[in-house]
XYZ file of C-alpha atoms in Angstrom:
580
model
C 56.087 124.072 121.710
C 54.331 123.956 118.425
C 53.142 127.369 118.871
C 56.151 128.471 118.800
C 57.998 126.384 116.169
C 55.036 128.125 114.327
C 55.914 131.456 115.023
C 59.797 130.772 114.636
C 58.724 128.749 110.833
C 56.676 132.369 110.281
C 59.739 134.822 111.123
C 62.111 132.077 108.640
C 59.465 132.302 105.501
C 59.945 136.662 106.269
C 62.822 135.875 105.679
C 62.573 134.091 102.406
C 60.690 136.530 100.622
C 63.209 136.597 97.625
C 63.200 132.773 97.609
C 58.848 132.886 97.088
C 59.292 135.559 94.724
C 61.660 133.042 92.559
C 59.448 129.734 93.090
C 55.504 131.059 93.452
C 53.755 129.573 96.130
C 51.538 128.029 93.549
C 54.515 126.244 91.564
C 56.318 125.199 94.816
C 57.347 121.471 94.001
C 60.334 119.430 95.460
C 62.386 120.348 92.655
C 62.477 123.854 93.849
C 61.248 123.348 97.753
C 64.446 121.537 98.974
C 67.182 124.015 97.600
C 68.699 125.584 100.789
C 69.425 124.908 104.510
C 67.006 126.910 105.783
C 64.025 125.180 103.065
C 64.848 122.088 105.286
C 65.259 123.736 108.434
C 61.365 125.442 107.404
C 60.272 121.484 106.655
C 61.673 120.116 109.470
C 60.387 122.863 112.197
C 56.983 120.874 111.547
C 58.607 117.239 112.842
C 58.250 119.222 116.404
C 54.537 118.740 116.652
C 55.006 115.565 117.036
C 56.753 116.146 120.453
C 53.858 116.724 123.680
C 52.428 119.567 124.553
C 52.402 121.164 128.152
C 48.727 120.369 128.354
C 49.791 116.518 127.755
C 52.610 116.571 129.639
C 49.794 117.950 132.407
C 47.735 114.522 132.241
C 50.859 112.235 131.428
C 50.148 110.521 134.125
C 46.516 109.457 134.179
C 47.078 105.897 133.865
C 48.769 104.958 136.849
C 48.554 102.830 140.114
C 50.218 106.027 142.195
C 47.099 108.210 141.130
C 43.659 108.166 142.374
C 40.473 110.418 140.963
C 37.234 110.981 140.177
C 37.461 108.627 137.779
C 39.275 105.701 135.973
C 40.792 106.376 132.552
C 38.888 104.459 130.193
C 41.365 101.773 129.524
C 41.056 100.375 132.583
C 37.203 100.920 133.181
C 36.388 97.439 132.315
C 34.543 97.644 128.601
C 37.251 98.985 126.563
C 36.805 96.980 123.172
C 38.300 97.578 119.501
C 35.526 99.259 118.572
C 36.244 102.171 121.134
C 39.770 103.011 119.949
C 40.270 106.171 118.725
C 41.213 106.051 115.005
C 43.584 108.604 115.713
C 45.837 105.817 117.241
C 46.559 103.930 113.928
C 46.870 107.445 111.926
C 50.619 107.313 109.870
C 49.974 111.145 108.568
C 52.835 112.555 110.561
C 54.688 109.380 109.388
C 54.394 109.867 105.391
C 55.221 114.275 106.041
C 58.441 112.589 107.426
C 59.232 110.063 104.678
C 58.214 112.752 101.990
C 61.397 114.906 103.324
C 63.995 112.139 103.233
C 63.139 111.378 99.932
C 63.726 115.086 99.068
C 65.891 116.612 101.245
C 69.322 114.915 99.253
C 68.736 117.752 96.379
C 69.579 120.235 98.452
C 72.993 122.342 97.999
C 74.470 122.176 100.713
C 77.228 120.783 102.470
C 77.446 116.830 103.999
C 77.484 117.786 106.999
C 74.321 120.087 106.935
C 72.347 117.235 104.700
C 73.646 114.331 107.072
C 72.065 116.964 110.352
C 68.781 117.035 108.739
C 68.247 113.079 108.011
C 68.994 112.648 111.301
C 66.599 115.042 112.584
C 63.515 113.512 110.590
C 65.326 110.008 111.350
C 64.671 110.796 114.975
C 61.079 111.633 114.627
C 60.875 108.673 112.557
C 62.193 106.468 115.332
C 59.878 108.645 117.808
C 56.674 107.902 115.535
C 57.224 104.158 115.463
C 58.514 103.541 119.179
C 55.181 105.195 120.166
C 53.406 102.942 118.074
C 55.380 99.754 118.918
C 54.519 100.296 122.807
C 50.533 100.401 121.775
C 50.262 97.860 119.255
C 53.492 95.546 119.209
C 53.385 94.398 115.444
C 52.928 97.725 112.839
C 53.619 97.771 109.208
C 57.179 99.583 108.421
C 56.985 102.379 106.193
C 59.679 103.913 104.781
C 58.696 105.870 102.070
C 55.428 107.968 100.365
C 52.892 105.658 98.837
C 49.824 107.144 96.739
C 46.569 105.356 96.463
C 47.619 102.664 93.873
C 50.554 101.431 96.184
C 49.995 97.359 97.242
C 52.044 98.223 100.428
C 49.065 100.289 101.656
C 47.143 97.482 102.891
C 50.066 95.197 103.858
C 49.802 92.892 106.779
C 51.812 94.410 110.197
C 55.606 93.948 110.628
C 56.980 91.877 113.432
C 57.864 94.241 116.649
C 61.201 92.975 116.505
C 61.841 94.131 112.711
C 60.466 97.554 113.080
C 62.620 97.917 116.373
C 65.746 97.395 114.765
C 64.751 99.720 112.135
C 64.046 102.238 115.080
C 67.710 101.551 116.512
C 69.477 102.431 113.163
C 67.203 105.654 113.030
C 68.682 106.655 116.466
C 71.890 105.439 115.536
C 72.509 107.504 112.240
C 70.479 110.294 114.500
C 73.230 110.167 117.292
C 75.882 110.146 114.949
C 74.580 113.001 112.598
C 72.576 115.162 114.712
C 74.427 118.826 115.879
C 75.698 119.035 119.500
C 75.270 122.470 120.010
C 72.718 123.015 122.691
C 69.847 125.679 122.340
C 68.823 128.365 124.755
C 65.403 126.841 125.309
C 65.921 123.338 125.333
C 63.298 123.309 122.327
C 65.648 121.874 119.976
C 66.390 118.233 119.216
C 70.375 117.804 119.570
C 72.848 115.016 119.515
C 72.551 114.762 123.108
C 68.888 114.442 123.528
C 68.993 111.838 120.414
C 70.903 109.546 122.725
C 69.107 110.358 125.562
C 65.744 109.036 123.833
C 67.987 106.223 122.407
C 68.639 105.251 126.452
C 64.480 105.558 127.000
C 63.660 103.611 123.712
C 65.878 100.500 124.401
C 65.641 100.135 128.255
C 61.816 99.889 127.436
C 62.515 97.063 124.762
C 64.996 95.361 126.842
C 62.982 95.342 130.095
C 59.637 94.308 128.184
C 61.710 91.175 126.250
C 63.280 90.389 129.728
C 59.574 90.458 131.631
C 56.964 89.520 128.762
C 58.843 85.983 128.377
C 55.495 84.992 126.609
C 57.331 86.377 123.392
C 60.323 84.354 123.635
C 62.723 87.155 122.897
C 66.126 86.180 123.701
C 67.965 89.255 122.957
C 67.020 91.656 126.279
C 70.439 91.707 127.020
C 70.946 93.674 123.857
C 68.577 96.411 124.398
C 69.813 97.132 127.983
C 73.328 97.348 126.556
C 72.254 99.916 123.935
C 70.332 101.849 126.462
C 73.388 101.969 129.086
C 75.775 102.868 126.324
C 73.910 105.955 124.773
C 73.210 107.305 128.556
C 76.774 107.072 129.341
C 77.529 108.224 125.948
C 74.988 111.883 127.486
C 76.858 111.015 131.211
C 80.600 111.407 129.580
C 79.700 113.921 127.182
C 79.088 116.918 130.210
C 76.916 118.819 128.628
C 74.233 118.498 131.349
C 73.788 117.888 135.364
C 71.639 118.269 137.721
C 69.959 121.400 138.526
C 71.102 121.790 142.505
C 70.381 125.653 143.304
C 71.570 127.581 146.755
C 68.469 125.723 148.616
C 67.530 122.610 148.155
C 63.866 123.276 149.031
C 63.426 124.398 145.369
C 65.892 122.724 143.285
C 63.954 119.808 141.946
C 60.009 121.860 141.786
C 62.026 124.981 140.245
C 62.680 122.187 136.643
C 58.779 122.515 136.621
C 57.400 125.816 137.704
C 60.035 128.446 135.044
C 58.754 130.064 132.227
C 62.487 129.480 131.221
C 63.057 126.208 131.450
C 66.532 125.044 133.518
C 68.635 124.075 130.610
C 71.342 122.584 132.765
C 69.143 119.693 133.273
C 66.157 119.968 130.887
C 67.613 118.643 127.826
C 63.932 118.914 125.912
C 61.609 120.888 127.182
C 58.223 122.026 125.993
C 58.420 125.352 126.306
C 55.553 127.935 127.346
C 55.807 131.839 126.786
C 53.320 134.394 128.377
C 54.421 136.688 125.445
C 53.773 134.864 122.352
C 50.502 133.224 124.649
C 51.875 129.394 124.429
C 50.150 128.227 127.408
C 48.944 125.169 129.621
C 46.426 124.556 132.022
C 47.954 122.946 134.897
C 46.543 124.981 137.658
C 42.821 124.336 136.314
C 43.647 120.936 135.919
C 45.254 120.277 139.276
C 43.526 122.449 141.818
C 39.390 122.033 140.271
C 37.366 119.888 141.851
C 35.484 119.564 138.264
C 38.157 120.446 135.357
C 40.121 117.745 136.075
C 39.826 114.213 137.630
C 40.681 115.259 141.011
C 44.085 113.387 140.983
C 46.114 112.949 143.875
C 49.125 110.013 144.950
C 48.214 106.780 146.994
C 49.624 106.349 150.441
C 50.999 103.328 149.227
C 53.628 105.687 146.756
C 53.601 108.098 149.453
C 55.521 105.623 151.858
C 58.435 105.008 149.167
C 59.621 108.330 150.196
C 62.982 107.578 152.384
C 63.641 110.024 155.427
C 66.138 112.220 154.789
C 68.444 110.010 156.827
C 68.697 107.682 154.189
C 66.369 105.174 156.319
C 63.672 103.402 154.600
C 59.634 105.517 155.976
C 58.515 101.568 156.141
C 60.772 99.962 158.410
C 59.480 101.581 161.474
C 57.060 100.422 163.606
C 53.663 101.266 163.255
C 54.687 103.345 159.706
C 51.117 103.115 158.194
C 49.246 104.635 161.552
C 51.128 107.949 161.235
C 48.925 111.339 161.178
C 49.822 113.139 157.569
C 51.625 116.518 159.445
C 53.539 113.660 161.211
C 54.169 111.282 158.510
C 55.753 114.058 155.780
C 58.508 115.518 158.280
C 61.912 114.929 158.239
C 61.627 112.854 154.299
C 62.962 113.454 151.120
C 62.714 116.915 150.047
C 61.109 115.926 147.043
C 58.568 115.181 148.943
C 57.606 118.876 149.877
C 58.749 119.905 146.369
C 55.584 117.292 145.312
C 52.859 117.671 147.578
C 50.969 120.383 149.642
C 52.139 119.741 153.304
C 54.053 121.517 156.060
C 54.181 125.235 155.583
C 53.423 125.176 152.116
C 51.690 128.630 151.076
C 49.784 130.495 148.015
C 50.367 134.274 147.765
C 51.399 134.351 151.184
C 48.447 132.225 152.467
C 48.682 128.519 154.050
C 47.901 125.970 151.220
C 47.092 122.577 153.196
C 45.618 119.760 151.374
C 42.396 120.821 149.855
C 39.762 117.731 150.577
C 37.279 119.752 147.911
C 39.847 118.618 145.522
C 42.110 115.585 146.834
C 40.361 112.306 147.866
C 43.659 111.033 149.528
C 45.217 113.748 151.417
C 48.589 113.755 149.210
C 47.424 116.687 146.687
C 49.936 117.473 144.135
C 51.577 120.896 143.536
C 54.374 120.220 141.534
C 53.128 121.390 137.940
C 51.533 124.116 139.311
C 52.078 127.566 139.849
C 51.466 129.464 143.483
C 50.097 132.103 142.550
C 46.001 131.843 142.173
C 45.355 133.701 139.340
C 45.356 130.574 136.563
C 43.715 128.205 138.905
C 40.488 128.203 136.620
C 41.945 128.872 133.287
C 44.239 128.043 130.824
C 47.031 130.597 131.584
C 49.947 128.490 133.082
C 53.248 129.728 131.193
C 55.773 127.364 132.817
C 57.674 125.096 130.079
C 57.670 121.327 131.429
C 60.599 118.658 130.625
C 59.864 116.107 128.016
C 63.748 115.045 128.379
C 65.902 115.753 131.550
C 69.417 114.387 132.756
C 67.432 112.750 135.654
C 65.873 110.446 133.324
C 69.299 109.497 131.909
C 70.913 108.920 134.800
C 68.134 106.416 135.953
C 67.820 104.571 132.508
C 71.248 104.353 133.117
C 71.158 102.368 136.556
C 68.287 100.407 135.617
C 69.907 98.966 132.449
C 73.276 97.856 134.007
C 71.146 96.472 137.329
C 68.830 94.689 134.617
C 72.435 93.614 133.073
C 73.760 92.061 136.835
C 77.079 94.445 136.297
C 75.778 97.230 138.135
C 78.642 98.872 140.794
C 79.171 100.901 143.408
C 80.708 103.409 140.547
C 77.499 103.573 139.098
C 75.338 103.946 142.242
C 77.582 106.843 142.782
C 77.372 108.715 139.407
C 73.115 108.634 139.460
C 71.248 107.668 142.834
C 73.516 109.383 144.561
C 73.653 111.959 142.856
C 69.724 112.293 143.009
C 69.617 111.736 146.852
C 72.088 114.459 147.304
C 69.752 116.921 145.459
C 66.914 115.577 147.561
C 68.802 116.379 151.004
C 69.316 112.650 151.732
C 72.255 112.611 154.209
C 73.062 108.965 153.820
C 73.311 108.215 150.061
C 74.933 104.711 150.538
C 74.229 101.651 148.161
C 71.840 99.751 149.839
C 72.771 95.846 152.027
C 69.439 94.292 152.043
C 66.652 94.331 149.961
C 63.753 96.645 150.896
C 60.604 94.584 151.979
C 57.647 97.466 151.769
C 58.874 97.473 147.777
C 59.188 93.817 147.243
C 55.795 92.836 149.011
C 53.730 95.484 147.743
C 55.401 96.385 144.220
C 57.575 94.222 143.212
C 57.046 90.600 143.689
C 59.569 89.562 141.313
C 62.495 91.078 142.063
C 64.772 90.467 144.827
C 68.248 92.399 143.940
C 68.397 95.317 146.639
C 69.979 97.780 143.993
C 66.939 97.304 141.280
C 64.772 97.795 144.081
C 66.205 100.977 144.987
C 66.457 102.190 141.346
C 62.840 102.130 140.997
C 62.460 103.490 143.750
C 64.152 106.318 142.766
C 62.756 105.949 139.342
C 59.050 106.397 140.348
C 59.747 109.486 142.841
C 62.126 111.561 140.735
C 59.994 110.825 137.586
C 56.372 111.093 139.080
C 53.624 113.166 137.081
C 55.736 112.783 134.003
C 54.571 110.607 132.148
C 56.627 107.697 132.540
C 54.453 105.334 134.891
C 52.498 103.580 132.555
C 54.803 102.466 130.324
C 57.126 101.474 133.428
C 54.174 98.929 134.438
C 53.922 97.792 130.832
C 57.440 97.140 130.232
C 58.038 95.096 133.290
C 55.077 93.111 132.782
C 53.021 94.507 136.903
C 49.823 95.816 134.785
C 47.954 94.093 137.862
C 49.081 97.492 139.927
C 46.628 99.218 138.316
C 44.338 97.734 140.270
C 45.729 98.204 143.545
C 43.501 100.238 146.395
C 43.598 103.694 146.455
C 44.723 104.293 150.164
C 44.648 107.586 151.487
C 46.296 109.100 154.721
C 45.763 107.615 158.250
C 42.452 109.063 160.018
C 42.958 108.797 163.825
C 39.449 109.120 164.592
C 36.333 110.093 163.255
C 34.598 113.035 164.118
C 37.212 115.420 164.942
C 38.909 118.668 163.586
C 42.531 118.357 161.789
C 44.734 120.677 161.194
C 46.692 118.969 158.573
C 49.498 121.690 157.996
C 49.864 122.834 161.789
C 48.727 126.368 161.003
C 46.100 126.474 164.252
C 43.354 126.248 161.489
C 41.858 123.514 161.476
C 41.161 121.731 157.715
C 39.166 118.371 157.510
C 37.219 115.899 159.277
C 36.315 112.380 158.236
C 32.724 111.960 159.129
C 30.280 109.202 158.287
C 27.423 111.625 157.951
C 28.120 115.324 157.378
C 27.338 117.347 160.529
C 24.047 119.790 160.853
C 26.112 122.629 162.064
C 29.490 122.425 160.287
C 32.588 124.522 160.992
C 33.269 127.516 158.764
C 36.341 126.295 156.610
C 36.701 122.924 157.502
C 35.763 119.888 154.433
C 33.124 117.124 156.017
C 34.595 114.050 154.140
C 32.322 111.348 154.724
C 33.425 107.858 155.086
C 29.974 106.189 153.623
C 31.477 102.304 153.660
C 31.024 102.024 150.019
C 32.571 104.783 148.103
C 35.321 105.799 150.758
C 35.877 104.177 154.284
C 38.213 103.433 156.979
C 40.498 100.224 157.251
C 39.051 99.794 161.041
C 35.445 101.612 160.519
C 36.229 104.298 162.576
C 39.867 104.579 162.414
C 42.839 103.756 160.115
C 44.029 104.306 156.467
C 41.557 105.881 154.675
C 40.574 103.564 151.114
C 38.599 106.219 148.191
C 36.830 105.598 145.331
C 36.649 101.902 146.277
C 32.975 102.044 143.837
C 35.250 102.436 140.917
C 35.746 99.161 138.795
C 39.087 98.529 137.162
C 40.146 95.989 135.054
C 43.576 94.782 133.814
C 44.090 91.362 131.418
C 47.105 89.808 130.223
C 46.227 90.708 126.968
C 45.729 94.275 128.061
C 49.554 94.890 127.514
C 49.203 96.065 123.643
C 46.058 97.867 122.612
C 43.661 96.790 120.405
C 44.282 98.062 116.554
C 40.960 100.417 116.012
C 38.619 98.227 114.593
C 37.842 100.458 111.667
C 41.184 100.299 110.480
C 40.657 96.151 110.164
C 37.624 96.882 108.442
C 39.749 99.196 105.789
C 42.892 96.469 105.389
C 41.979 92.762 106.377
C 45.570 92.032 106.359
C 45.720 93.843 109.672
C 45.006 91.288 112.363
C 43.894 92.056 115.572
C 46.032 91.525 118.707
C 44.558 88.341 120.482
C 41.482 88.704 122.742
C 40.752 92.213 122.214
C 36.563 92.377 121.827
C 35.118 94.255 118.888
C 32.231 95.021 120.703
C-alpha cells in the first residue's frame, strides 16, 4: 500500500511540473503548497502509511489465545516492564504531518465540497491515529494542532480516554459526512463508506470495553454500541458492498485473501500488493518455515467452534474431543477447509497435509498463503489482504444490537445468516439455547444464545486478521491468553497417520524418535514436558506447555515507554506497570 501511494504521489508531482517551475522546490511554503486539489490530494496520499502493510496484516494475529508457536509474543512472556516498550509506541510524528495539513489545507481554491473531502480524509486518519493509541494506553494527551519547541502543551499531562474519544467520534462524524462515496478500483482508497465502516469498529470497541471493564465506571456503553450499529447499517443500507459468494463455495471466502486484485465487492480497504510495481509480502515464508516465522498454527479448542455444515454445534456430540483430525474436519463449515490444510488440500498438484516440521498442533493455516511453492522462502507474495471488509460490518453490526438486548430475528437474517450461507451451512436458523462448549470454555460471562453465536461467528470469519486481541481486550477475557495450547487427538502412540487420506502416511507421535524412521513421515515426540498427551499415551495432544505466559489485570493498557516519562513528568504511568 504505501509503495504504491508512493508511486501514484510520483506520477501526480510529473504531473505538476509547471506548478514546481512557479514555486521552486526550495521556496515551497504553505502559502504556495496548498493552492490546488491535487497539492492536497499529493499531501494527503502520505496519511495512507499510516494504514498496515501486508507484512502486518501477515502477523496480525500473534497475540492470541487461538494461536500456538514457537514462541510467546513478548507481552505475554512474563517480564514485560516500561522500560521494554518500544518508543515507537508513544511517537505523535504521523500525528503533527496530519494537524500541519488542516491548518493549511483551507487556503486552497477550490470548491466546498473538494475542501470539506479533504478534512475529512486527514480527520479520519486523525481519528485512526488516536483510536490506536487509546486501545494501548487509555489516557493520551489531545493534540490538535502543530506545536514547535517553545509550546507549554508539549509536555502536558495525558487527556482522559473519554475526552479524546469523543474527539475521535466527531472526526468520524465530519469524516462520514464529508468524505466522497465513489468507490475505487482497488479498494486502496479511503471513502465515505469505509469511514463508517471504521466508525462501526471504533465504537463497538469503546462500547464493549465501558460495558466489560466496569472498573472505570463508564456509564455511557450504551452510547457507543448505538453509534457503532448506526454507521454499519448506515454501510448495510447504503449497497455498495456484499459478500463475495462465487460459483463454488469451496473458494469464496479464501479467494478475499489469495488475489493480487483484491475482491472489491466485499473488500472495502484493502492493502493492496502488485507483482509489477514489486509491492510485496511474505506470507508464504512466514507461514510455511519452520524458522522464519513462529511456527503458528490454531488450538483445538478454536478448532471445535467450527459448526457442521448442518448447522449443528461440532461439541454437542458425544465423544467430540476423541475424534482423529481426517475425521474431525469432514462434513464442517467450509471455512474450515478455506482455513486450514486438511482433506484433499494440494500444492502444484501435490497433496499438502499438515506439515508437523512446521505446525505443533495439527491445524496449520493456509489461508494467507499462496499454493504455489515458489515464495515459500521469500518475500514474493503479491496477494493484497483486507484491512476493511463487509464481513466485519455485518458482525460489528450484530454484536452491537445483541450488546444493546434489541437484537432480532431481522438482524440475524441480514449478517449470520448471511455468513453461514457463504460457508455452506444448510441450517442458518437463530439459535434456542445457549451453546455450552462456548460458555464453559470462552465465555463465562455471557449467557444470551445470540451473543454467543455472534462471536462465534466473529472469531471464525475474522481469524488471522488481526482482530483477536483487541476482541479479548475489549471484553475484559485477557485470562484466554493463557489457555493450553491443545492440539489434535492422537489415538495411539507409535503408529503411522495418514492425516489427509492420501495412502501416504504423514506423522507419528512418539515419545522417543525411532532408530529406523520412515522416509517422509515427522517423529513428533511427546517428551511430557514440552508436548504430551492428555492420557500419556493417548488423547489430545497439549504443545509448548514449557512456555510461560502471563496476563494481569493491569495488563489491559500498556505501559507508556518509560523514556517518554523521563522526557515529560506530567505523563504518569498506568498503575502497576514495572520500570524495570
Amino acid at each position: 500500500m504505501k509503495r504504491i501511494i508512493f508511486i501514484a504521489t510520483i506520477v501526480l508531482l510529473a504531473g505538476c511540473k509547471k506548478s514546481f517551475e512557479l514555486y521552486p522546490p526550495d521556496k515551497l511554503a504553505p502559502a504556495n503548497a496548498f493552492k490546488t486539489e491535487k497539492d492536497l490530494q499529493l499531501y494527503a496520499n502520505s496519511f495512507y502509511n499510516a494504514l498496515p502493510t501486508g507484512n502486518d496484516i501477515v502477523r496480525a494475529d500473534g497475540t492470541s489465545d487461538f494461536l500456538a508457536g514457537s514462541t510467546v509474543p513478548a507481552y505475554i512472556a512474563g517480564s514485560y516492564n516500561a522500560v521494554q516498550a518500544p518508543a515507537a509506541t508513544w511517537s505523535f510524528t504521523s500525528l503533527r504531518n496530519i494537524n500541519y495539513f488542516l491548518e493549511h489545507f483551507g487556503q486552497a481554491s477550490i470548491p466546498d465540497e473538494a475542501k470539506n473531502h479533504f478534512e475529512g480524509l486527514a480527520r479520519f486518519f486523525r481519528a485512526w491515529f488516536y483510536f490506536d493509541k487509546v486501545k494501548q494506553f487509555g489516557d493520551v494527551p489531545w493534540y490538535d494542532k502543530t506545536m514547535d519547541v517553545s509550546d507549554p502543551d508539549i509536555y502536558k499531562p495525558r487527556d482522559p480516554r473519554d475526552f479524546v474519544m469523543k474527539k475521535v467520534l466527531a472526526d468520524l462524524d465530519f469524516a462520514a459526512a464529508n468524505i466522497r462515496a465513489a468507490k475505487d478500483a482497488s479498494s486502496s482508497q479511503i471513502n465515505k463508506w469505509v469511514a463508517l465502516a471504521f466508525k462501526s469498529r471504533v465504537c463497538l470497541y469503546e462500547g464493549t470495553f465501558r460495558k466489560y471493564h466496569t472498573e472505570y465506571s463508564f456509564t455511557d456503553a450504551s452510547f457507543w454500541l448505538e453509534q457503532s450499529a448506526d454507521a454499519a447499517s448506515k454501510v448495510m443500507l447504503g449497497n455498495q458492498y456484499q459478500i463475495n459468494k462465487e460459483a463454488t463455495l469451496n473458494m469464496s471466502y479464501r479467494n478475499l485473501f489469495i488475489n493480487e486484485l483484491p475482491k472489491t465487492n466485499e473488500v472495502m480497504l484493502a492493502a493492496v500488493n502488485s507483482l509489477t510495481l514489486r509491492v510485496l509480502n511474505d506470507a508464504n515464508w512466514y507461514w510455511t518455515s519452520a524458522t522464519y516465522g513462529r511456527r503458528l498454527s490454531f488450538t483445538k479448542s478454536f478448532i471445535n467452534t467450527f459448526l457442521k455444515a448442518d448447522g449443528s454445534r461440532f461439541t454437542d456430540q458425544t465423544g467430540y474431543n476423541a475424534i482423529p483430525f481426517w475425521n474431525e474436519v469432514k462434513g464442517r463449515d467450509l471455512r474450515l477447509q478455506q482455513t486450514i490444510r486438511m482433506g484433499d488440500y494440494k500444492r502444484e498438484g501435490a497433496a499438502a497435509p499438515p506439515d508437523f516440521t512446521y505446525t505443533y498442533t495439527g491445524y496449520m493455516p493456509y489461508k494467507f498463503t499462496l499454493d504455489a511453492k515458489t515464495t515459500d522462502g521469500k518475500a514474493e507474495n503479491s496477494n493484497s489482504l483486507p484491512i476493511i471488509r463487509y464481513a466485519e460490518v455485518l458482525l460489528n453490526f450484530a454484536e452491537a444490537k445483541a450488546e444493546l438486548g434489541t437484537f432480532t430475528v431481522t438482524d440475524w437474517n441480514s449478517t449470520i445468516k448471511v455468513l453461514r450461507e457463504r460457508a455452506g451451512i444448510t441450517n442458518t436458523a437463530m439459535p434456542t439455547t445457549a451453546d455450552n462448549y462456548l460458555k464453559t470454555n470462552y465465555f463465562t460471562n455471557i449467557s444470551d444464545a445470540n451473543l454467543l453465536e455472534i462471536r462465534r461467528e466473529r472469531g471464525i470469519e475474522l481469524s488471522m486478521e488481526g482482530f483477536r486481541y483487541d476482541d479479548l481486550m475489549r471484553w475484559k477475557l485477557g485470562s484466554l491468553l493463557l489457555k493450553p495450547y491443545d492440539g489434535l487427538y492422537v489415538p495411539a502412540l507409535n503408529t503411522l497417520y495418514d492425516l489427509n487420506e492420501d495412502g501416504v502416511n504423514d506423522v507419528s507421535f512418539v515419545k522417543t524418535a525411532p532408530a529406523n524412521p520412515v522416509k517422509g513421515v515427522v517423529y513428533f515426540v511427546v517428551n511430557g514436558t514440552q508436548h504430551y498427551l492428555t492420557n500419556d499415551t493417548f488423547g489430545v495432544i497439549i504443545v509448548q506447555n514449557n512456555l510461560k505466559r502471563v496476563f494481569e489485570d493491569y495488563m489491559y493498557l500498556q505501559p507508556i515507554p518509560y523514556d517518554q516519562i523521563v522526557l515529560n513528568p506530567k505523563i504518569i504511568q498506568n498503575p502497576i506497570w514495572p520500570t524495570k
